[in-house]
Short mmCIF file of C-alpha atoms in Angstrom, two decimals:
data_model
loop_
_atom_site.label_atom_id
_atom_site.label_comp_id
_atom_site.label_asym_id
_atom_site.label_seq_id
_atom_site.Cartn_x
_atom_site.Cartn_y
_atom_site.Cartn_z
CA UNK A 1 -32.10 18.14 4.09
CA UNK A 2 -34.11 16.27 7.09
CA UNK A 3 -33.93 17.60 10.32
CA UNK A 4 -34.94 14.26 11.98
CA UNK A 5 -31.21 12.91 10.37
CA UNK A 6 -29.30 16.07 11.58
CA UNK A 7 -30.69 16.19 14.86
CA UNK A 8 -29.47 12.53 15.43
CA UNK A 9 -26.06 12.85 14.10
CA UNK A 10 -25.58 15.99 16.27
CA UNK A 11 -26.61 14.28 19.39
CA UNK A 12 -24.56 11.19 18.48
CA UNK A 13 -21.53 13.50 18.42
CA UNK A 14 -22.60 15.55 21.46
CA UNK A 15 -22.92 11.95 23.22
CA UNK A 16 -19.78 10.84 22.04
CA UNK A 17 -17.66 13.93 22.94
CA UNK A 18 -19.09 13.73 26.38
CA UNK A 19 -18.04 10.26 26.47
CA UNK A 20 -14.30 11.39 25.48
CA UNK A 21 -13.72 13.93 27.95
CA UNK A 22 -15.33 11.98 30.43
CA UNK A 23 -12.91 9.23 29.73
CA UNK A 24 -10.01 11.62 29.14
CA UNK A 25 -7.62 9.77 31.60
CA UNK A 26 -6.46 8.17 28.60
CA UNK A 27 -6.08 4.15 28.49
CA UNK A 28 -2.40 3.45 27.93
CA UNK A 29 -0.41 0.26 27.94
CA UNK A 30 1.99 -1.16 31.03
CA UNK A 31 4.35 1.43 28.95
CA UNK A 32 2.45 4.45 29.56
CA UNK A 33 2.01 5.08 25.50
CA UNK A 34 -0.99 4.72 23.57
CA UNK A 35 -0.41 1.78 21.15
CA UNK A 36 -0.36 -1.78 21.72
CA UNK A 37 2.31 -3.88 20.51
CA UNK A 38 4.59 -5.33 19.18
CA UNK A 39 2.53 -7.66 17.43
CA UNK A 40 4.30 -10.56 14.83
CA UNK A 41 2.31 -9.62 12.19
CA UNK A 42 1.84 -6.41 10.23
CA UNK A 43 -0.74 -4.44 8.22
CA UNK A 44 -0.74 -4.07 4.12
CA UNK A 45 -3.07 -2.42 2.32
CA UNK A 46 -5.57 -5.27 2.10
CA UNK A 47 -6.10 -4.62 5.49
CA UNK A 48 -5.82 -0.35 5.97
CA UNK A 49 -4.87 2.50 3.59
CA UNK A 50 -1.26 2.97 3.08
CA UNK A 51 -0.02 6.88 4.53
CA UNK A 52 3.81 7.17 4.14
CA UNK A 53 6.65 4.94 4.41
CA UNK A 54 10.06 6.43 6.58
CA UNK A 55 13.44 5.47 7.14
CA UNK A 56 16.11 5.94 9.84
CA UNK A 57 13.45 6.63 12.42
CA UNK A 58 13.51 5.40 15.88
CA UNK A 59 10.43 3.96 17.43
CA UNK A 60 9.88 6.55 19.58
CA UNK A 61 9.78 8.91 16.82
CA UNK A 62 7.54 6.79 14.51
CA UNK A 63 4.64 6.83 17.15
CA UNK A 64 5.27 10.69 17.42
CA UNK A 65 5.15 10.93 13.98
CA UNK A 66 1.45 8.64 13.64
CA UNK A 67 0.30 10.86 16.85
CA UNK A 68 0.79 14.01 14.61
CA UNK A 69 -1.08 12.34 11.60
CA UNK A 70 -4.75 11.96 12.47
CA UNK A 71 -5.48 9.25 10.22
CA UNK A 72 -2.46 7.24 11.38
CA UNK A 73 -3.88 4.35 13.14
CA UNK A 74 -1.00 1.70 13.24
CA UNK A 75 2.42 1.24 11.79
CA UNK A 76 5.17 -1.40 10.76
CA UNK A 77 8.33 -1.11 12.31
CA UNK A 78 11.28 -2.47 11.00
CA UNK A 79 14.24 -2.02 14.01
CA UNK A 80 17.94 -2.67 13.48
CA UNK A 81 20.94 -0.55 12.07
CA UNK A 82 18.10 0.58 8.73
CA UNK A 83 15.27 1.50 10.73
CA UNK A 84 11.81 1.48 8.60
CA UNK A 85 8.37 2.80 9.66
CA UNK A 86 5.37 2.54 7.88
CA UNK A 87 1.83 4.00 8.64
CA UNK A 88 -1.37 2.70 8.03
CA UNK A 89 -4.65 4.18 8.55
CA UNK A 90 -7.22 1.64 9.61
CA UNK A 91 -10.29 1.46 11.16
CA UNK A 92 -10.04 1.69 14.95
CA UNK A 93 -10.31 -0.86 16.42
CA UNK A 94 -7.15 -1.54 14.09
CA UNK A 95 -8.08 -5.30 12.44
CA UNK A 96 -5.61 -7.80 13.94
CA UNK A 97 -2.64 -7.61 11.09
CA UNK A 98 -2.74 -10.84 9.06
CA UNK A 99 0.71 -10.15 7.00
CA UNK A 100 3.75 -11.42 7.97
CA UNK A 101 6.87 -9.49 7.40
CA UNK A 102 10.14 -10.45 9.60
CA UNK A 103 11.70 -8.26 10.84
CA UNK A 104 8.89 -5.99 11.00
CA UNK A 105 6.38 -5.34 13.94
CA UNK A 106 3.23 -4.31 14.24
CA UNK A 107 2.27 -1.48 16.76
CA UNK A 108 -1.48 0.16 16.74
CA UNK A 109 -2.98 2.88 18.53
CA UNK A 110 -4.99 1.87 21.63
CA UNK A 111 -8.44 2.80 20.70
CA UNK A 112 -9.23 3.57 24.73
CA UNK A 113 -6.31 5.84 24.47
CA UNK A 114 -6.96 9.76 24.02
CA UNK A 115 -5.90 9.84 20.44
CA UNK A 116 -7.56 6.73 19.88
CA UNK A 117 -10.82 8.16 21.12
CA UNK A 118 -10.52 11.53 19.07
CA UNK A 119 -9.50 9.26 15.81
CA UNK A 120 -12.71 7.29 16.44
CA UNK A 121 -14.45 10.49 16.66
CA UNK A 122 -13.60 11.80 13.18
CA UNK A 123 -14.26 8.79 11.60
CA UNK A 124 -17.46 8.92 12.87
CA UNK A 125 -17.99 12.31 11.56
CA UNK A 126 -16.86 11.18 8.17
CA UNK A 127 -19.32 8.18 8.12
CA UNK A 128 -22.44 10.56 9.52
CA UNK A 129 -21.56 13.50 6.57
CA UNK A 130 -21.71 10.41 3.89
CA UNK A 131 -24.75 9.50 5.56
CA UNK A 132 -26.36 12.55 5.18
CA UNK A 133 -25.01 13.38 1.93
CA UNK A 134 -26.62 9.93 0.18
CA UNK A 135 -29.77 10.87 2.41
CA UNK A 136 -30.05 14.18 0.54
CA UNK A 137 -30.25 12.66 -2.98
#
């Protein structure tokens, strides 16, 4: 294992952390929630990985429910008497969606945002431990 690598990614998170909580007045949008939207296009899974697909839920409750999932990044939103929510776990930034899917919307989570901030935390974690793991073999 080399130190030099580990002592980097450690300070890389200590930086980063400091950065979050120093920044923990959370952006939001003119709404007060963390995503942006709605957007006229959508994600598919060309663009981010596909998490779970729900129906009958409200809005509200479909950003509650991609809040709870840490790897939920954005979702489609279908409104309208069958309600449809799917959510997508992309890189965040989210890529601008390119699909387009009428009725459906396209909300993501504001990266500025405090969950935003804490997602891009983790998936920095997960690219420095697959950094460390190739630089081990």
């Amino acid at each position: 294992m080399s130190r030099a690598g580990s002592g980097k990614s450690v300070e890389v998170h200590r930086v980063l952390w400091i950065l979050a909580f120093t920044f923990s007045f959370a952006a939001t949008n003119a709404q007060g929630d963390q995503f942006s939207g709605p957007n006229e296009n959508v994600w598919s899974n060309r663009q981010c990985e596909y998490i779970v697909w729900y129906h009958g839920k409200s809005l509200s409750q479909c950003k509650s429910v991609c809040l709870e999932l840490s790897t939920c990044t954005a979702f489609n939103y279908k409104d309208g008497p069958n309600t449809e929510c799917v959510l997508w776990a992309c890189p965040l930034p989210a890529p601008s969606p390119k699909s387009t899917r009428s009725p459906y919307k396209g909300y993501s989570l504001i990266p500025g945002s405090l969950d935003g901030q804490l997602r891009q935390l983790d998936q920095l974690k997960t690219f420095n431990a697959a950094n460390e793991a190739n630089n081990q073999q």
